Short mmCIF file of C-alpha atoms in Angstrom, two decimals:
data_model
loop_
_atom_site.label_atom_id
_atom_site.label_comp_id
_atom_site.label_asym_id
_atom_site.label_seq_id
_atom_site.Cartn_x
_atom_site.Cartn_y
_atom_site.Cartn_z
CA UNK A 582 -13.73 -6.83 -12.68
CA UNK A 583 -10.89 -5.26 -13.40
CA UNK A 584 -8.29 -5.85 -15.99
CA UNK A 585 -4.88 -6.93 -15.40
CA UNK A 586 -3.69 -5.25 -18.91
CA UNK A 587 -5.13 -2.07 -17.14
CA UNK A 588 -3.79 -2.03 -13.97
CA UNK A 589 -0.23 -2.77 -15.18
CA UNK A 590 0.59 -1.72 -18.60
CA UNK A 591 2.92 0.91 -17.10
CA UNK A 592 3.12 3.00 -14.75
CA UNK A 593 0.92 6.01 -16.73
CA UNK A 594 -1.77 3.67 -16.87
CA UNK A 595 -2.09 3.09 -13.01
CA UNK A 596 -1.02 6.47 -11.38
CA UNK A 597 -4.14 7.65 -9.25
CA UNK A 598 -6.36 10.48 -10.83
CA UNK A 599 -4.49 14.03 -10.59
CA UNK A 600 -1.70 12.37 -9.12
CA UNK A 601 0.92 13.26 -11.92
CA UNK A 602 3.02 16.05 -11.35
CA UNK A 603 1.03 16.43 -7.69
CA UNK A 604 2.47 17.19 -4.58
CA UNK A 605 3.67 15.02 -1.62
CA UNK A 606 1.09 17.52 0.51
CA UNK A 607 -1.82 17.58 -1.78
CA UNK A 608 -1.94 13.85 -2.69
CA UNK A 609 -1.56 12.64 0.95
CA UNK A 610 -4.95 15.48 1.36
CA UNK A 611 -6.93 13.93 -1.13
CA UNK A 612 -5.85 10.46 0.33
CA UNK A 613 -7.74 11.18 3.58
CA UNK A 614 -10.70 13.60 1.87
CA UNK A 615 -11.69 11.39 -0.94
CA UNK A 616 -11.08 7.77 0.10
CA UNK A 617 -11.20 8.80 4.46
CA UNK A 618 -7.81 6.42 4.71
CA UNK A 619 -5.65 7.88 8.56
CA UNK A 620 -2.62 8.95 6.92
CA UNK A 621 0.45 10.33 8.65
CA UNK A 622 4.09 12.01 7.14
CA UNK A 623 7.27 10.00 7.57
CA UNK A 624 10.53 10.14 6.62
CA UNK A 625 11.85 12.37 3.60
CA UNK A 626 15.52 12.51 1.29
CA UNK A 627 18.47 14.69 1.78
CA UNK A 628 20.84 15.45 -0.45
CA UNK A 629 24.05 14.73 1.20
CA UNK A 630 27.30 14.64 -1.25
CA UNK A 631 25.31 14.10 -4.27
CA UNK A 632 23.38 11.38 -2.59
CA UNK A 633 19.67 11.10 -1.63
CA UNK A 634 20.05 9.50 2.01
CA UNK A 635 17.01 9.48 4.75
CA UNK A 636 16.09 12.15 7.28
CA UNK A 637 16.85 9.22 9.98
CA UNK A 638 20.30 10.27 9.37
CA UNK A 639 21.05 5.95 9.05
CA UNK A 640 23.17 5.51 6.15
CA UNK A 641 22.69 2.07 5.95
CA UNK A 642 18.09 2.53 6.21
CA UNK A 643 16.36 -0.40 4.90
CA UNK A 644 13.73 2.17 3.21
CA UNK A 645 15.13 5.94 2.88
CA UNK A 646 12.36 8.51 3.11
CA UNK A 647 9.86 5.72 4.10
CA UNK A 648 8.95 4.63 7.06
CA UNK A 649 7.69 6.59 10.35
CA UNK A 650 9.74 9.70 11.38
CA UNK A 651 9.18 9.02 15.08
CA UNK A 652 7.62 6.36 17.17
CA UNK A 653 4.29 7.41 17.92
CA UNK A 654 3.41 8.15 14.66
CA UNK A 655 0.18 5.41 15.50
CA UNK A 656 -0.98 8.63 17.76
CA UNK A 657 -0.32 10.89 15.08
CA UNK A 658 -2.41 9.34 12.19
CA UNK A 659 -5.25 11.55 11.27
CA UNK A 660 -8.43 11.12 9.02
CA UNK A 661 -8.90 15.01 8.78
CA UNK A 662 -7.14 16.74 5.30
CA UNK A 663 -7.11 19.49 7.56
CA UNK A 664 -4.36 18.27 10.14
CA UNK A 665 -2.69 16.45 7.27
CA UNK A 666 -2.76 19.87 5.10
CA UNK A 667 -0.71 21.16 7.85
CA UNK A 668 1.36 18.23 8.70
CA UNK A 669 3.03 17.97 5.72
CA UNK A 670 3.46 22.34 5.64
CA UNK A 671 6.18 21.88 7.86
CA UNK A 672 7.85 19.16 6.05
CA UNK A 673 6.74 19.14 2.23
CA UNK A 674 8.66 16.26 1.13
CA UNK A 675 7.70 13.82 4.09
CA UNK A 676 6.84 10.71 2.58
CA UNK A 677 3.13 9.20 3.03
CA UNK A 678 2.36 6.60 5.00
CA UNK A 679 -1.12 4.84 5.97
CA UNK A 680 -1.58 2.66 8.92
CA UNK A 681 -3.21 -0.54 8.58
CA UNK A 682 -6.00 -1.97 11.08
CA UNK A 683 -7.56 0.81 10.80
CA UNK A 684 -10.26 1.49 7.30
CA UNK A 685 -7.78 -1.63 5.97
CA UNK A 686 -5.43 -4.30 6.74
CA UNK A 687 -2.98 -5.13 3.76
CA UNK A 688 -1.87 -8.53 2.41
CA UNK A 689 1.52 -8.42 1.54
CA UNK A 690 3.20 -11.00 -1.12
CA UNK A 691 6.47 -11.14 -3.42
CA UNK A 692 5.60 -8.76 -6.74
CA UNK A 693 6.22 -12.14 -8.68
CA UNK A 694 2.83 -13.79 -6.62
CA UNK A 695 1.35 -10.93 -6.54
CA UNK A 696 1.00 -10.49 -10.65
CA UNK A 697 0.45 -13.87 -11.27
CA UNK A 698 -2.93 -13.95 -8.30
CA UNK A 699 -4.00 -10.59 -10.01
CA UNK A 700 -4.08 -12.46 -13.53
CA UNK A 701 -6.03 -15.80 -11.60
CA UNK A 702 -8.38 -12.64 -9.69
CA UNK A 703 -9.39 -11.37 -13.30
CA UNK A 704 -10.36 -14.93 -14.73
CA UNK A 705 -12.55 -15.28 -11.52
CA UNK A 706 -13.87 -12.03 -11.76
CA UNK A 707 -13.34 -10.97 -8.80
CA UNK A 708 -13.71 -6.84 -7.25
CA UNK A 709 -10.59 -5.83 -5.95
CA UNK A 710 -9.51 -2.89 -3.44
CA UNK A 711 -6.61 -0.61 -4.17
CA UNK A 712 -3.21 -2.79 -4.73
CA UNK A 713 0.57 -0.76 -4.35
CA UNK A 714 3.36 -2.43 -5.73
CA UNK A 715 7.20 -0.99 -3.62
CA UNK A 716 10.60 -0.87 -5.04
CA UNK A 717 11.30 -3.33 -2.95
CA UNK A 718 9.13 -5.60 -5.09
CA UNK A 719 6.24 -5.98 -2.62
CA UNK A 720 2.19 -6.13 -3.20
CA UNK A 721 -0.17 -4.63 -0.78
CA UNK A 722 -3.81 -5.60 -1.12
CA UNK A 723 -6.20 -3.56 0.43
CA UNK A 724 -8.77 -5.39 2.18
CA UNK A 725 -11.20 -5.04 4.79
CA UNK A 726 -9.89 -4.69 8.87
CA UNK A 727 -9.37 -8.38 10.37
CA UNK A 728 -7.81 -9.79 7.80
CA UNK A 729 -4.76 -10.24 10.30
CA UNK A 730 -6.54 -11.95 12.44
CA UNK A 731 -8.55 -14.69 9.93
CA UNK A 732 -5.53 -15.15 7.48
CA UNK A 733 -3.64 -17.94 9.20
CA UNK A 734 -6.53 -19.37 9.60
CA UNK A 735 -7.93 -18.91 5.93
CA UNK A 736 -4.02 -20.53 4.69
CA UNK A 737 -4.59 -23.60 6.51
CA UNK A 738 -7.98 -24.46 5.55
CA UNK A 739 -6.34 -24.49 1.87
CA UNK A 740 -3.93 -26.55 2.93
CA UNK A 741 -1.16 -24.30 3.89
CA UNK A 742 1.13 -24.10 6.82
CA UNK A 743 0.79 -20.23 7.00
CA UNK A 744 4.79 -20.50 7.73
CA UNK A 745 5.33 -22.20 4.34
CA UNK A 746 4.41 -18.81 2.09
CA UNK A 747 5.38 -15.47 1.90
CA UNK A 748 2.25 -14.18 2.82
CA UNK A 749 1.35 -11.67 5.52
CA UNK A 750 -1.13 -9.86 6.86
CA UNK A 751 -0.31 -6.25 7.81
CA UNK A 752 -3.15 -5.16 10.84
CA UNK A 753 -2.81 -2.77 13.63
CA UNK A 754 0.39 -1.73 14.39
CA UNK A 755 1.67 -1.75 10.85
CA UNK A 756 1.79 0.32 7.59
CA UNK A 757 2.06 0.57 4.40
CA UNK A 758 3.82 3.65 2.43
CA UNK A 759 1.19 5.30 -0.07
CA UNK A 760 2.06 6.50 -4.00
CA UNK A 761 3.81 8.55 -4.82
CA UNK A 762 6.77 7.81 -1.75
CA UNK A 763 10.12 6.76 -2.92
CA UNK A 764 12.42 4.33 -1.42
CA UNK A 765 15.45 6.04 -1.62
CA UNK A 766 17.22 5.61 -5.61
CA UNK A 767 14.85 2.46 -6.03
CA UNK A 768 12.02 3.91 -7.11
CA UNK A 769 8.45 5.16 -6.10
CA UNK A 770 5.50 3.19 -4.92
CA UNK A 771 3.17 2.93 -7.75
CA UNK A 772 -0.52 1.68 -7.97
CA UNK A 773 -1.26 -1.92 -9.33
CA UNK A 774 -4.72 -1.11 -8.84
CA UNK A 775 -5.60 2.59 -8.52
CA UNK A 776 -8.15 3.81 -5.88
CA UNK A 777 -11.28 4.62 -8.05
CA UNK A 778 -15.14 4.78 -7.16
CA UNK A 779 -15.82 1.01 -7.71
CA UNK A 780 -13.63 -0.32 -5.45
CA UNK A 781 -14.20 1.96 -2.37
CA UNK A 782 -15.49 -0.91 -0.85
CA UNK A 783 -13.29 -3.17 0.09
CA UNK A 784 -13.28 -6.81 -0.26
CA UNK A 785 -12.79 -9.32 2.58
CA UNK A 786 -9.50 -10.93 3.17
CA UNK A 787 -11.13 -14.66 2.39
CA UNK A 788 -12.70 -13.07 -0.68
CA UNK A 789 -8.95 -13.09 -2.19
CA UNK A 790 -7.31 -15.44 0.00
CA UNK A 791 -7.42 -18.60 -2.37
CA UNK A 792 -5.72 -16.77 -5.55
CA UNK A 793 -3.14 -15.04 -3.53
CA UNK A 794 -2.22 -18.40 -1.82
CA UNK A 795 -2.35 -20.48 -4.76
CA UNK A 796 -0.04 -17.56 -6.41
CA UNK A 797 2.67 -17.74 -2.74
CA UNK A 798 2.76 -21.55 -3.40
CA UNK A 799 3.05 -21.43 -7.16
CA UNK A 800 5.82 -18.79 -6.62
CA UNK A 801 8.19 -20.73 -3.34
#
């Protein structure tokens, strides 16, 4: 069982071990090496006239410094720590992006629903995988691959229509930004539930869907 109090107490409490002061390069390498996650470098932030801009050059970028830098990003993603190190050596400040649909899928919900679901999951004594909290107020719950296919039917079985809930499964062809990637001046991605040896084995979407759907229904 996890403790919500421990996971949401503050930035220091939710940081993955060794992450404080660690470079993006070393963090990306550890994700590949320790968690066996595929990683790929995205865009990065550049100072232009004293303002942090996305390296893509779009001044109206919706996720400055936190999206793929090339269209073939899916083929660029690697689970090799050696290759990851080489890629980030070319762009040391590049964001760390993780493709979904490979070693994990991610269930994305609004931050308010996510924290409500975390509290409910604690009472249910559910075992969670890692969960990220993004500056655009979304939470991503890491689950076993296949969630994007299962989710609509799982939601219907609970009495909801999939379109009625702000609950999205990210699978093949999608990605999530990993801590400590920054979204422009909005802040950095954090761990709401950090990766630990205890949550190396991810839950199935079916195990989490009830509290997540309930929380999203309350948050409408």
